[in-house]
Amino acid sequence: MTERFSADALTRFAVALLQKAGMEAALAEAVAQTLVEGDLMGHDTHGLALLAPYVKEIEKGTMALTGAPEVLSDHGASLLWDGRRLPGPWLVLNGIDALVPRARQYGSATLVIRRSHHIACLATYLLRATEAGFMLLLASSDPAVQSVAPHGGTQAVFTPNPIAAGIPTSTTPFLIDISSSITTNGMSARLHKAGRQFDEACMLDAEGHPSRDPGVLATNPPGTIMPLGGLSSGHKGFGLALLVEALTGGLAGHGRADPPDGWGATVFMSLYDPAAFGGTADFFRQTDWLGQACRSNPPQPGVDAVRLPGDRGLSRMKAQGRDGIMLHPTIPPMLTECAQRYGMQFPAPLEN
């Protein structure tokens, strides 16, 4: 039977491990909660799978453990921070909190962060905005990493460049979290380590031929991940990647044209208050109609029902919060080894 773990126990473990590695308590709590919520929602390549790599970054001295971002510009409704290589989850959560009063005052407010460390799963941040009645647009790129080629090309330029949106309704919000590539670096690395291939061609080898093998990223010269849309419609993912680059590196004034800082992120986030536009009631009237029209849509053969983005993640969060988290089997051994270096024990699974 699959083992399950208490979300609270996992969070306490992650906080304690990060603190033993030297991270300030408030930062450790933000990182731990974000990673565990990623697993709660089923995003298991961007949850606790990242904890051991984060600890390695601390050990290498490439993640800041204390302090605050530097405000580089502040024009009321627009902000630019230097994240100073602080943990991405702490920066993003504090960024949302910083935007809330500004969005209420101006109707919308935008923060761009340069030199953040990795920000984990974008979907985990969306509820912080939607539960307060805001719509959030969030995007991220990593200017130090290249794994996705432009459509028609064979040499990597981009990261998967995710973009997410939290859209409130009067009931269940829409939680959109997509990448501009077919798959992610995390999933590619997991399958490659397990000696497995994708079910369909998601990659290009170094000569530009379609491939199911994630190992093409490790060849010399390396292959690439296909843009969203693949061979026939990859111009769409290519365009989305360029948009994310403009929102992040472009607005930050810091990106791929600069020397790399190491694994991390340039982040864009914009918060919108529906009350400042057509009004919250009419915003909900529109989003509620869309939700009902989609969920009641006659399903295709083999599909039980149409789901809105976020429906599955919220359902998993509720169920796993109640019954325990099913971690990917690679995660407990990795964190057990990491914990032993700090004289700690990984939490025991829940009793069946």
Coordinates of C-alpha atoms in Angstrom, one line a residue:
M1 CA 0.0 0.0 0.0
T2 CA 1.2 3.5 -0.8
E3 CA 2.6 5.4 2.2
R4 CA 1.1 8.6 3.3
F5 CA 2.7 11.4 5.4
S6 CA 1.2 14.1 7.6
A7 CA 1.3 17.5 6.0
D8 CA 2.0 19.1 9.3
A9 CA 4.8 16.7 10.1
L10 CA 6.4 17.3 6.7
T11 CA 6.1 21.1 7.2
R12 CA 7.7 20.9 10.6
F13 CA 10.5 18.7 9.3
A14 CA 11.2 21.1 6.4
V15 CA 11.3 24.1 8.6
A16 CA 13.7 22.4 11.0
L17 CA 15.9 21.2 8.3
L18 CA 16.2 24.6 6.6
Q19 CA 16.9 26.2 10.0
K20 CA 19.6 23.7 10.8
A21 CA 21.1 24.5 7.4
G22 CA 21.2 28.2 8.5
M23 CA 18.0 29.8 7.2
E24 CA 16.2 32.4 9.3
A25 CA 13.0 31.1 10.8
A26 CA 10.5 33.3 8.9
L27 CA 12.1 32.4 5.6
A28 CA 12.2 28.7 6.4
E29 CA 8.5 28.7 7.3
A30 CA 7.6 30.3 3.9
V31 CA 9.7 27.8 2.0
A32 CA 8.5 24.8 3.9
Q33 CA 4.8 25.7 3.6
T34 CA 5.1 26.4 -0.2
L35 CA 6.9 23.1 -0.9
V36 CA 4.4 21.1 1.1
E37 CA 1.5 22.8 -0.5
G38 CA 3.0 21.9 -3.9
D39 CA 2.8 18.2 -2.9
L40 CA -0.7 18.7 -1.4
M41 CA -1.9 19.9 -4.8
G42 CA -0.2 17.1 -6.6
H43 CA 2.7 19.1 -8.2
D44 CA 5.3 16.6 -6.9
T45 CA 8.2 17.7 -9.1
H46 CA 7.9 21.2 -7.6
G47 CA 7.1 20.3 -3.9
L48 CA 9.4 18.6 -1.4
A49 CA 11.4 17.2 -4.4
L50 CA 13.1 20.6 -4.3
L51 CA 14.0 20.6 -0.6
A52 CA 17.2 18.7 -0.8
P53 CA 18.4 20.7 -3.9
Y54 CA 17.6 23.9 -1.9
V55 CA 19.7 22.6 1.0
K56 CA 22.5 22.0 -1.4
E57 CA 22.2 25.6 -2.6
I58 CA 22.5 26.7 1.0
E59 CA 25.6 24.5 1.5
K60 CA 27.2 26.0 -1.6
G61 CA 26.5 29.5 -0.4
T62 CA 24.3 30.3 -3.4
M63 CA 21.0 31.0 -1.5
A64 CA 20.8 33.9 0.9
L65 CA 19.5 32.9 4.4
T66 CA 18.5 36.2 6.0
G67 CA 17.7 39.8 5.1
A68 CA 15.3 41.6 2.9
P69 CA 15.1 42.5 -0.8
E70 CA 16.4 45.8 -2.0
V71 CA 13.9 48.2 -3.4
L72 CA 15.3 49.5 -6.7
S73 CA 12.3 51.5 -7.8
D74 CA 8.9 52.4 -6.4
H75 CA 6.3 54.3 -8.5
G76 CA 3.3 53.4 -6.3
A77 CA 1.6 51.0 -8.7
S78 CA 4.9 49.5 -9.9
L79 CA 7.8 48.1 -7.9
L80 CA 11.2 46.6 -8.7
W81 CA 13.1 44.6 -6.2
D82 CA 16.5 43.0 -6.1
G83 CA 15.8 39.7 -4.4
R84 CA 19.5 39.3 -3.4
R85 CA 19.3 35.6 -4.0
L86 CA 16.8 35.1 -1.1
P87 CA 14.5 32.1 -1.1
G88 CA 11.9 32.5 -3.9
P89 CA 8.8 31.4 -1.9
W90 CA 9.5 34.0 0.8
L91 CA 10.0 36.7 -1.8
V92 CA 6.8 35.9 -3.7
L93 CA 4.6 35.6 -0.6
N94 CA 5.9 38.9 0.7
G95 CA 5.6 40.4 -2.8
I96 CA 1.9 39.5 -2.9
D97 CA 1.4 41.1 0.6
A98 CA 3.2 44.2 -0.6
L99 CA 0.9 44.6 -3.6
V100 CA -2.4 44.1 -1.8
P101 CA -2.8 47.7 -0.4
R102 CA -1.4 49.2 -3.6
A103 CA -3.9 47.2 -5.7
R104 CA -6.7 48.4 -3.5
Q105 CA -5.5 52.0 -3.9
Y106 CA -4.7 52.0 -7.7
G107 CA -6.9 49.1 -9.0
S108 CA -3.8 47.1 -10.0
A109 CA -0.2 46.9 -8.9
T110 CA 2.9 45.1 -10.3
L111 CA 6.1 43.9 -8.7
V112 CA 9.1 42.6 -10.7
I113 CA 11.9 40.8 -8.8
R114 CA 15.4 40.3 -10.2
R115 CA 17.9 37.9 -8.6
S116 CA 15.3 35.8 -6.7
H117 CA 16.3 32.2 -6.0
H118 CA 14.0 29.5 -7.4
I119 CA 10.3 30.1 -6.6
A120 CA 8.9 26.5 -6.6
C121 CA 5.3 25.8 -7.8
L122 CA 3.5 28.9 -9.1
A123 CA 0.0 27.4 -8.4
T124 CA 0.7 27.4 -4.6
Y125 CA 0.6 31.2 -4.5
L126 CA -2.6 31.8 -6.3
L127 CA -5.0 31.1 -3.4
R128 CA -3.3 33.9 -1.4
A129 CA -4.7 36.4 -3.9
T130 CA -8.0 34.8 -4.9
E131 CA -9.1 34.3 -1.2
A132 CA -8.7 38.0 -0.8
G133 CA -10.8 38.7 -3.9
F134 CA -7.9 39.6 -6.2
M135 CA -6.8 38.3 -9.6
L136 CA -3.1 37.4 -9.7
L137 CA -0.9 37.1 -12.8
L138 CA 2.5 35.5 -12.0
A139 CA 5.3 34.5 -14.3
S140 CA 8.9 33.3 -13.9
S141 CA 12.0 32.7 -15.9
D142 CA 15.5 31.5 -15.0
P143 CA 18.1 33.5 -16.9
A144 CA 20.9 31.1 -15.8
V145 CA 19.3 28.1 -17.5
Q146 CA 18.5 27.2 -21.1
S147 CA 16.6 24.0 -22.0
V148 CA 13.9 25.1 -24.5
A149 CA 14.7 26.1 -28.1
P150 CA 12.8 28.7 -30.1
H151 CA 10.3 27.2 -32.6
G152 CA 12.3 26.0 -35.6
G153 CA 15.6 26.1 -33.8
T154 CA 17.8 23.5 -32.2
Q155 CA 19.7 25.4 -29.5
A156 CA 18.2 26.2 -26.2
V157 CA 17.5 29.8 -25.3
F158 CA 14.7 29.6 -22.7
T159 CA 13.6 27.8 -19.5
P160 CA 10.1 26.3 -19.6
N161 CA 9.0 29.9 -18.5
P162 CA 5.8 29.2 -16.5
I163 CA 2.9 31.6 -16.2
A164 CA 0.1 31.3 -13.8
A165 CA -3.2 33.2 -13.0
G166 CA -5.5 33.0 -10.0
I167 CA -9.0 34.1 -11.0
P168 CA -11.6 34.4 -8.2
T169 CA -15.2 33.4 -8.5
S170 CA -18.0 33.4 -5.9
T171 CA -17.1 29.7 -5.3
T172 CA -14.1 27.8 -6.6
P173 CA -11.4 29.9 -8.2
F174 CA -9.7 29.1 -11.5
L175 CA -6.0 28.3 -10.8
I176 CA -4.1 28.3 -14.1
D177 CA -0.5 27.2 -14.0
I178 CA 1.1 26.4 -17.4
S179 CA 4.5 26.4 -19.0
S180 CA 5.5 27.7 -22.4
S181 CA 7.1 24.3 -23.1
I182 CA 5.5 20.9 -23.5
T183 CA 7.2 19.6 -20.3
T184 CA 9.4 20.8 -17.5
N185 CA 13.0 20.4 -16.5
G186 CA 11.9 18.7 -13.3
M187 CA 9.9 16.0 -15.0
S188 CA 12.6 15.5 -17.6
A189 CA 15.2 15.0 -14.9
R190 CA 13.0 12.6 -13.0
L191 CA 12.3 10.4 -16.0
H192 CA 15.9 10.4 -17.1
K193 CA 17.1 9.4 -13.7
A194 CA 14.6 6.5 -13.7
G195 CA 15.6 5.4 -17.2
R196 CA 12.2 6.1 -18.6
Q197 CA 10.9 7.9 -21.6
F198 CA 8.0 10.2 -22.2
D199 CA 4.8 8.7 -23.7
E200 CA 5.2 11.0 -26.7
A201 CA 7.8 13.1 -28.3
C202 CA 8.4 16.1 -26.0
M203 CA 12.0 16.7 -26.8
L204 CA 14.3 17.4 -29.8
D205 CA 17.7 15.8 -30.0
A206 CA 20.7 18.0 -30.9
E207 CA 20.0 17.7 -34.6
G208 CA 16.4 18.8 -34.1
H209 CA 14.7 15.4 -34.5
P210 CA 11.7 14.6 -32.3
S211 CA 12.5 12.4 -29.3
R212 CA 10.8 10.8 -26.3
D213 CA 14.1 10.5 -24.5
P214 CA 14.6 13.1 -21.7
G215 CA 18.3 12.1 -21.8
V216 CA 18.8 14.3 -24.8
L217 CA 19.2 17.2 -22.4
A218 CA 22.4 15.6 -21.1
T219 CA 24.1 14.8 -24.4
N220 CA 27.0 16.9 -25.9
P221 CA 25.8 18.9 -27.6
P222 CA 22.5 18.9 -25.7
G223 CA 19.0 18.5 -27.1
T224 CA 16.1 20.6 -26.0
I225 CA 12.5 20.6 -24.7
M226 CA 9.9 21.5 -27.4
P227 CA 7.9 24.7 -27.0
L228 CA 4.2 24.2 -26.1
G229 CA 2.5 23.1 -29.3
G230 CA 5.2 20.8 -30.5
L231 CA 6.4 20.5 -34.1
S232 CA 3.2 21.7 -35.7
S233 CA 2.1 24.6 -33.4
G234 CA 5.3 25.4 -31.4
H235 CA 5.1 29.0 -32.5
K236 CA 2.4 29.4 -29.8
G237 CA 4.7 28.2 -27.0
F238 CA 7.6 30.3 -28.5
G239 CA 5.4 33.4 -28.4
L240 CA 4.4 32.7 -24.8
A241 CA 8.1 32.2 -23.8
L242 CA 8.9 35.6 -25.4
L243 CA 6.1 37.2 -23.5
V244 CA 7.3 35.8 -20.2
E245 CA 10.8 36.9 -20.9
A246 CA 9.6 40.5 -21.6
L247 CA 7.5 40.5 -18.4
T248 CA 10.4 39.1 -16.3
G249 CA 13.8 39.9 -17.6
G250 CA 12.6 42.8 -19.8
L251 CA 10.8 44.7 -17.0
A252 CA 13.5 43.8 -14.5
G253 CA 16.2 45.1 -16.7
H254 CA 18.1 41.9 -15.7
G255 CA 17.9 38.6 -17.6
R256 CA 19.6 36.5 -20.3
A257 CA 21.7 39.4 -21.7
D258 CA 23.5 39.5 -18.3
P259 CA 26.1 37.2 -16.7
P260 CA 24.2 34.3 -15.0
D261 CA 23.8 34.4 -11.2
G262 CA 23.1 30.7 -10.8
W263 CA 19.9 28.7 -10.4
G264 CA 17.1 31.2 -9.6
A265 CA 14.4 33.3 -11.1
T266 CA 13.3 36.6 -12.4
V267 CA 9.7 37.1 -11.3
F268 CA 6.7 39.1 -12.5
M269 CA 3.5 39.5 -10.5
S270 CA 0.6 41.7 -11.1
L271 CA -2.4 42.0 -8.7
Y272 CA -5.9 43.2 -9.9
D273 CA -8.8 44.4 -7.8
P274 CA -12.1 43.7 -9.7
A275 CA -13.8 46.4 -7.6
A276 CA -11.7 49.0 -9.3
F277 CA -12.9 48.0 -12.8
G278 CA -16.4 46.6 -13.5
G279 CA -17.0 45.8 -9.9
T280 CA -16.6 42.6 -7.9
A281 CA -20.2 41.5 -8.3
D282 CA -20.1 41.7 -12.1
F283 CA -16.7 40.1 -12.2
F284 CA -18.1 37.1 -10.2
R285 CA -21.1 37.1 -12.5
Q286 CA -18.9 36.6 -15.5
T287 CA -16.5 34.1 -13.9
D288 CA -19.3 32.1 -12.4
W289 CA -21.0 31.9 -15.8
L290 CA -17.8 30.6 -17.4
G291 CA -17.3 28.1 -14.6
Q292 CA -20.8 26.7 -15.0
A293 CA -20.7 26.7 -18.8
C294 CA -17.5 24.7 -18.7
R295 CA -18.3 22.3 -15.9
S296 CA -21.7 21.5 -17.4
N297 CA -20.3 21.0 -20.9
P298 CA -21.1 17.6 -22.4
P299 CA -17.8 15.6 -21.9
Q300 CA -15.9 13.8 -24.7
P301 CA -16.0 10.0 -24.8
G302 CA -13.8 8.7 -22.0
V303 CA -14.0 11.9 -20.0
D304 CA -16.1 11.9 -16.8
A305 CA -16.6 15.7 -16.7
V306 CA -15.0 18.9 -17.7
R307 CA -12.7 20.3 -15.0
L308 CA -11.6 23.9 -14.6
P309 CA -7.9 24.6 -14.0
G310 CA -7.2 24.1 -10.3
D311 CA -10.2 21.8 -9.7
R312 CA -8.0 18.7 -9.4
G313 CA -5.4 20.5 -7.3
L314 CA -7.9 21.8 -4.8
S315 CA -9.5 18.4 -4.6
R316 CA -6.2 16.7 -4.0
M317 CA -5.3 19.4 -1.4
K318 CA -8.4 18.7 0.6
A319 CA -8.1 14.9 0.4
Q320 CA -4.4 14.8 1.2
G321 CA -4.7 17.3 4.0
R322 CA -7.2 14.9 5.5
D323 CA -5.7 11.5 4.6
G324 CA -2.0 12.4 4.3
I325 CA 0.3 13.2 1.4
M326 CA 1.4 10.5 -1.1
L327 CA 4.9 11.6 -1.8
H328 CA 6.7 10.5 -5.0
P329 CA 8.7 7.4 -4.0
T330 CA 12.0 9.2 -4.9
I331 CA 11.4 11.9 -2.3
P332 CA 11.6 10.1 1.2
P333 CA 15.0 8.5 0.4
M334 CA 16.5 11.8 -0.8
L335 CA 15.3 13.7 2.2
T336 CA 16.3 10.9 4.6
E337 CA 19.9 11.2 3.3
C338 CA 19.7 15.0 3.6
A339 CA 18.3 14.9 7.1
Q340 CA 21.0 12.5 8.3
R341 CA 23.7 15.1 7.5
Y342 CA 22.0 17.4 10.1
G343 CA 21.3 14.7 12.7
M344 CA 17.6 14.6 11.9
Q345 CA 15.1 11.9 10.9
F346 CA 12.6 12.1 8.1
P347 CA 9.0 11.7 9.4
A348 CA 7.5 8.3 9.6
P349 CA 4.6 7.5 7.4
L350 CA 1.1 7.5 8.8
E351 CA -0.3 4.2 10.1
N352 CA -2.8 2.7 7.7

